[in-house]
CSV table of C-alpha atoms and ligand atoms in Angstrom, one decimal:
chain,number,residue,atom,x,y,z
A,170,UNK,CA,0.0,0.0,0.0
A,171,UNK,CA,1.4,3.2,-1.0
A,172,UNK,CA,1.0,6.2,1.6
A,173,UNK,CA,-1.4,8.3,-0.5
A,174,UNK,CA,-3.7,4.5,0.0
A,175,UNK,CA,-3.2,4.8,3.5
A,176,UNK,CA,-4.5,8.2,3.8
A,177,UNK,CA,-7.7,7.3,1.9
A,178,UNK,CA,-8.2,4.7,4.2
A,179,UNK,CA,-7.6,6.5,7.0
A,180,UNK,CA,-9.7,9.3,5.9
A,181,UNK,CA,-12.3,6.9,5.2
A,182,UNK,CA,-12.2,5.2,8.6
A,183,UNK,CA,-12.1,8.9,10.3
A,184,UNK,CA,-15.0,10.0,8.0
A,185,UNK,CA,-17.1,7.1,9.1
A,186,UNK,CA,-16.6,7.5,12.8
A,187,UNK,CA,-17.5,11.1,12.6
A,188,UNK,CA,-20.7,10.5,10.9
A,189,UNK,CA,-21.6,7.7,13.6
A,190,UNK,CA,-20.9,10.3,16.3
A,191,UNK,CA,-22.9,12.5,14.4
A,192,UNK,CA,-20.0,14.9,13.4
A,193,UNK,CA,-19.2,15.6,10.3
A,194,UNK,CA,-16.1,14.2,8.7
A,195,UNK,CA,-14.7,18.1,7.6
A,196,UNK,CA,-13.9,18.9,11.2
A,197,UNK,CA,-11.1,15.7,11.7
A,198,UNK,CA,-7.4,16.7,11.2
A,199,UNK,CA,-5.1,14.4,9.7
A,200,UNK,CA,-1.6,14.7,11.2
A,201,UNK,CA,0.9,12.4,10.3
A,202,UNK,CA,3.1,11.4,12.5
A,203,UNK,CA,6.7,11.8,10.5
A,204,UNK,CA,9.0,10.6,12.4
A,205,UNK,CA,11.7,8.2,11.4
A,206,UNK,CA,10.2,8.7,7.6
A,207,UNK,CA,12.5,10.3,5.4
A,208,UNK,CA,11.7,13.8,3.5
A,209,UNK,CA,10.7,12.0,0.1
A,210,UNK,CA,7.9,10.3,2.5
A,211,UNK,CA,6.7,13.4,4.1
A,212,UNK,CA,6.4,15.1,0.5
A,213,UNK,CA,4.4,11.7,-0.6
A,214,UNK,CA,2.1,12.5,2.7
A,215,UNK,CA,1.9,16.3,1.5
A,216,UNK,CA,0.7,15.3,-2.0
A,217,UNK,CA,-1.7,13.2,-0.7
A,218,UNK,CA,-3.3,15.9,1.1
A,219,UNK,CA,-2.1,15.4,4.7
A,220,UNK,CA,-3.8,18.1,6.9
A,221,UNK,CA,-0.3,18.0,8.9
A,222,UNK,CA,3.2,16.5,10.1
A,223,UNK,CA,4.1,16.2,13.4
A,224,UNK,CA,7.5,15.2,14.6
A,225,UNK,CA,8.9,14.6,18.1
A,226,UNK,CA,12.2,14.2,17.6
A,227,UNK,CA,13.5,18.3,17.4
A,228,UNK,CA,16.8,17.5,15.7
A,229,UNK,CA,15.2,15.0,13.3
A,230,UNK,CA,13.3,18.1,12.8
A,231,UNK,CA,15.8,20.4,12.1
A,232,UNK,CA,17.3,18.4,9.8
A,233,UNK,CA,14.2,17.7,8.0
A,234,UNK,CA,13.1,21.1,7.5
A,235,UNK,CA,16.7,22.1,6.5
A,236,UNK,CA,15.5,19.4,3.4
A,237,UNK,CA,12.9,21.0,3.1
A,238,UNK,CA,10.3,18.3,3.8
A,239,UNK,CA,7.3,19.9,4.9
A,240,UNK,CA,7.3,22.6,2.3
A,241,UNK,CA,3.2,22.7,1.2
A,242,UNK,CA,1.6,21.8,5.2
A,243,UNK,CA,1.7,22.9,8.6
A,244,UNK,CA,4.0,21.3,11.1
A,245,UNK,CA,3.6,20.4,14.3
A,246,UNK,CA,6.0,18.9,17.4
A,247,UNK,CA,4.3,16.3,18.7
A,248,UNK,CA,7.0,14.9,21.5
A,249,UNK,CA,8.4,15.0,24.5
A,250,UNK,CA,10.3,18.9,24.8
A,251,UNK,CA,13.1,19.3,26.9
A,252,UNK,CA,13.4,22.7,28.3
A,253,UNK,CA,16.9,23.2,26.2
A,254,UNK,CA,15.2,22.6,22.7
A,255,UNK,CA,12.4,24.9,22.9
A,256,UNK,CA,14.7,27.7,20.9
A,257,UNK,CA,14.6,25.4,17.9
A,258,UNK,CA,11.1,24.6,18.0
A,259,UNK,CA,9.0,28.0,18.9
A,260,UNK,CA,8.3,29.9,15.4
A,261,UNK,CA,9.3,26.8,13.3
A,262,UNK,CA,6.0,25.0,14.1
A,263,UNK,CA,2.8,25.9,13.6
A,264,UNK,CA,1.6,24.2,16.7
A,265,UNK,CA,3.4,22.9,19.9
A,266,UNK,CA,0.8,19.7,20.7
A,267,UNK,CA,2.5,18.6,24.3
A,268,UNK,CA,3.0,21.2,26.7
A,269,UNK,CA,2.5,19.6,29.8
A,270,UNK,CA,4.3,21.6,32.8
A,271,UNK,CA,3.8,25.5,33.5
A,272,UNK,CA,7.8,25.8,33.5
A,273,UNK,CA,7.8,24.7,30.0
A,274,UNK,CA,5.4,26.9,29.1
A,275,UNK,CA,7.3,29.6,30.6
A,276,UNK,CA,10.2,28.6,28.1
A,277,UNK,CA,8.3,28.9,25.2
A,278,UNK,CA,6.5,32.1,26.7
A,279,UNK,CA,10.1,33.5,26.6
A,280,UNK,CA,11.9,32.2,23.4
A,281,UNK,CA,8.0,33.7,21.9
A,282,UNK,CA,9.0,36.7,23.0
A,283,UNK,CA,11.9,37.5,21.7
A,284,UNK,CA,10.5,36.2,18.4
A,285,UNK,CA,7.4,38.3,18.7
A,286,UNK,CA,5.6,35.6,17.9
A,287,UNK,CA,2.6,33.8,19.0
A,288,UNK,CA,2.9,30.0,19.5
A,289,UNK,CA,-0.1,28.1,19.8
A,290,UNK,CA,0.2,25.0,22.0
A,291,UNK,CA,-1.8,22.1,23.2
A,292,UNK,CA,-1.6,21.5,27.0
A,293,UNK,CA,-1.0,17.7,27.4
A,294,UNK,CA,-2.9,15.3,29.4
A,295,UNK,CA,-1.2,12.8,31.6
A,296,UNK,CA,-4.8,11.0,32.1
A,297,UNK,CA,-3.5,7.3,33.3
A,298,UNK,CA,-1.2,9.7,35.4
A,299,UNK,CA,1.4,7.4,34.7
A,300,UNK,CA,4.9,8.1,36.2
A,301,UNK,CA,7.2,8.2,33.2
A,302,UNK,CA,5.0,9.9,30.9
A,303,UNK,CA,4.9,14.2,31.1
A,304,UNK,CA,1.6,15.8,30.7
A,305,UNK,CA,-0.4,17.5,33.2
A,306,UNK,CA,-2.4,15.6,35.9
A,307,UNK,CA,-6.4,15.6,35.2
A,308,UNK,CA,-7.2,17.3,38.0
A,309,UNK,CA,-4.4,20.4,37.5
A,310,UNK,CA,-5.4,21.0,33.2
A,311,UNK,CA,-7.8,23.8,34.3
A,312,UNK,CA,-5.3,25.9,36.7
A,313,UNK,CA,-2.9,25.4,33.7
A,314,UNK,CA,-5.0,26.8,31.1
A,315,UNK,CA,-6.2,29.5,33.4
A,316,UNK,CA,-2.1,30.4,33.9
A,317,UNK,CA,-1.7,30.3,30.2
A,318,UNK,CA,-4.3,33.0,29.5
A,319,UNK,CA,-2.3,35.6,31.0
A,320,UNK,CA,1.1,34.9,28.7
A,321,UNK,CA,1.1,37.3,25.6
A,322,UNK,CA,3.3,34.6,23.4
A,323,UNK,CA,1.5,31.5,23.7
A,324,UNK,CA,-2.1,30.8,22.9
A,325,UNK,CA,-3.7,27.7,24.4
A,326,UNK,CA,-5.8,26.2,21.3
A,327,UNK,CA,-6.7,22.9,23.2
A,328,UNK,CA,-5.7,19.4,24.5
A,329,UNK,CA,-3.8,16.7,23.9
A,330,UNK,CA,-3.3,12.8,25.2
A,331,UNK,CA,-1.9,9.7,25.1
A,332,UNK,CA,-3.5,7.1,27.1
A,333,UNK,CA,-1.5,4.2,28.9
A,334,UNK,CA,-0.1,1.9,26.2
A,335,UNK,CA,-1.5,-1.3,28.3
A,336,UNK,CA,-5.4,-0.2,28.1
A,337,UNK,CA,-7.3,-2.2,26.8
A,338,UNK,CA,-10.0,-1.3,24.3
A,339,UNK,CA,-12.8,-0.3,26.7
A,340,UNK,CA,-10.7,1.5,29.7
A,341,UNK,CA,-9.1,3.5,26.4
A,342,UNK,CA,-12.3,4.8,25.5
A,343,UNK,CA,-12.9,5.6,29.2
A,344,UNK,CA,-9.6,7.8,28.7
A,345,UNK,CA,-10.4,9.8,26.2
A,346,UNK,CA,-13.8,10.4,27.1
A,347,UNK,CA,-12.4,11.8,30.3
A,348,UNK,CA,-10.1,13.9,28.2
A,349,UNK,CA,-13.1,14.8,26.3
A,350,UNK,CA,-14.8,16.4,29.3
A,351,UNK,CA,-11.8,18.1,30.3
A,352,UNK,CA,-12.0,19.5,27.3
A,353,UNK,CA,-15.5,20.7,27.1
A,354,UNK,CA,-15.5,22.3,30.9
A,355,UNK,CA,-12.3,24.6,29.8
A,356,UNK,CA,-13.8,25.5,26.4
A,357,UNK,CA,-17.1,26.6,27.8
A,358,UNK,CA,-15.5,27.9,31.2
A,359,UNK,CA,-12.7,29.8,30.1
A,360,UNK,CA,-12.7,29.8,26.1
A,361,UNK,CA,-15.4,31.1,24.9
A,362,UNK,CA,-16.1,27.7,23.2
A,363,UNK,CA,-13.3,29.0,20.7
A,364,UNK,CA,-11.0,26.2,20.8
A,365,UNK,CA,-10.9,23.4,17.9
A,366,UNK,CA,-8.4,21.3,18.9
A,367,UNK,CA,-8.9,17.9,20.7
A,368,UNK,CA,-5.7,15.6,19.9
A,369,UNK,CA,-6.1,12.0,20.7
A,370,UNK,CA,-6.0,8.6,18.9
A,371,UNK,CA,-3.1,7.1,16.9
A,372,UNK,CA,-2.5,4.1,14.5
A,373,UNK,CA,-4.3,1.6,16.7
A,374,UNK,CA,-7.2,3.6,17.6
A,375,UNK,CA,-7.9,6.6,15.9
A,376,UNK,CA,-11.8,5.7,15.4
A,377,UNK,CA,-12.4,5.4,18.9
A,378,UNK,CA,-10.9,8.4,19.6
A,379,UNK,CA,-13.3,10.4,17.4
A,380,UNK,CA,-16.1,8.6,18.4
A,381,UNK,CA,-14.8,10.0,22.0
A,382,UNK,CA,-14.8,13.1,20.2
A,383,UNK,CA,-11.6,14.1,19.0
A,384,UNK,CA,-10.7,16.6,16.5
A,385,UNK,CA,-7.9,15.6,15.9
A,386,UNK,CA,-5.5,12.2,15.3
A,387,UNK,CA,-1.7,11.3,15.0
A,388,UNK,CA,-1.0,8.9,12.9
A,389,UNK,CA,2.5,7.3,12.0
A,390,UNK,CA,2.1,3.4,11.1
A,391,UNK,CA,-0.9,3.2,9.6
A,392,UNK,CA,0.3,6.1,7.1
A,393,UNK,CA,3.7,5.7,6.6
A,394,UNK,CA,4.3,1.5,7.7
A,395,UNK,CA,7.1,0.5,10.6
A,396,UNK,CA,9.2,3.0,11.2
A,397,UNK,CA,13.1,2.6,10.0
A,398,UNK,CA,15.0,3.0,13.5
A,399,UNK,CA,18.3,3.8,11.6
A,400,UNK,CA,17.1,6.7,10.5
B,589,PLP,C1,4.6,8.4,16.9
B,589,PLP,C2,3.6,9.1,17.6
B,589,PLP,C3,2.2,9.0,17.2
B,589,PLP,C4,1.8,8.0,16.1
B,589,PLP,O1,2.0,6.7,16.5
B,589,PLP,P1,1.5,5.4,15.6
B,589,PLP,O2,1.1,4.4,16.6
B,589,PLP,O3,2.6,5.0,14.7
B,589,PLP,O4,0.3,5.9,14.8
B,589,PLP,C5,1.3,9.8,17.8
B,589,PLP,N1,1.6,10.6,18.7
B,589,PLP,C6,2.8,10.8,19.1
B,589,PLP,C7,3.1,11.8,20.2
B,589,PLP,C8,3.9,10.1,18.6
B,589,PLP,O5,5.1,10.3,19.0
């Protein structure tokens, strides 16, 4: 299967779970998930009518753009930031998807400024609060978004998550419908209903994830095939 196929499938899939949720299947965002594909597959991706591609790897990043392989869509960093890295990443990206501590924030706040530039962001979820994973905790998302109304440089345009890799099927669904409502209170509570963006669901289980009520998926595997790990 080519990766313009896998889109279409994908597309289809996301287009049918919309429409079973009653949503329509406009309002999904496909972003790939680039990493460890070369530039001549994020091009392919591009053609194909990606909506994005998101990376989490900054110096894969760098290098990539230096090639000049997202030239025609938006990009987005989809990965763990350290603190250091935020320079190379705020104003190359069109969106920040996992900002999950205040002090990070407070980085990009900072390397925003000096750019002039408004970042948007996702704040990240950490909603199996597991230990190794960043993200904030459930409970602290709405004292988060409330801080990050009052920084000039970064606009919060919604959530993000990645449940616990050992869910199964139904406890997923459980995840991201709790991510959902997170979602919901802070829109209506402190939005304005003005935010779009609701990232959840990945190769495995996209469809659920819309059904849940995201806006929007990554997806690496299921677009580009196993990744090559010497890249
Ligand atoms: C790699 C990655 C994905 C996509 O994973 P697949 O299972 O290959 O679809 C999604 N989100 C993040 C943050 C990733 O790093």
């Amino acid at each position: 299967m080519s990766i313009a196929e896998n889109i279409a499938r994908v597309r289809a899939e996301l287009a049918e779970a919309a429409r079973e949720a009653g949503r329509r299947p406009e309002e999904i965002i496909l972003v790939g998930a680039s990493k460890m594909n070369g530039a001549a597959a994020c091009r392919e991706a591009i053609a194909a009518g990606i909506d994005a591609l998101g990376e989490n790897r900054v110096q894969e990043m760098v290098k990539k753009l230096a090639e000049n392989a997202y030239d025609g869509a938006p990009l987005h960093f989809i990965g763990h930031l350290q603190r250091n890295k935020v320079k190379q990443v705020v104003g190359r990206v069109s969106l920040i998807q996992s900002v999950g501590s205040l002090e990070l924030l407070d980085e990009i706040e900072k390397a925003a400024a000096r750019q002039n530039f408004l970042q948007d962001v996702l704040l990240e979820v950490n909603i199996g609060g597991e230990e190794a994973k960043s993200g904030f905790a459930p409970a602290a998302v709405f004292a988060a978004a409330e801080s990050a109304l009052s920084r000039d440089h970064v606009r919060v345009r919604g959530l993000m998550t990645i449940p616990p890799a050992d869910a199964d099927r139904q406890a997923n669904m459980r995840y991201f419908q709790e991510v959902h409502t997170l979602y919901v209170d802070i829109n209506e509570n402190l939005f304005h209903n003005e935010l779009k963006y609701l990232s959840m669901g990945m190769s495995g289980d996209y469809a659920d994830a819309v059904r849940a009520g995201a806006t929007m998926v990554r997806v690496g595997t299921a677009i580009f095939g196993a990744r090559d790990y010497n890249l």
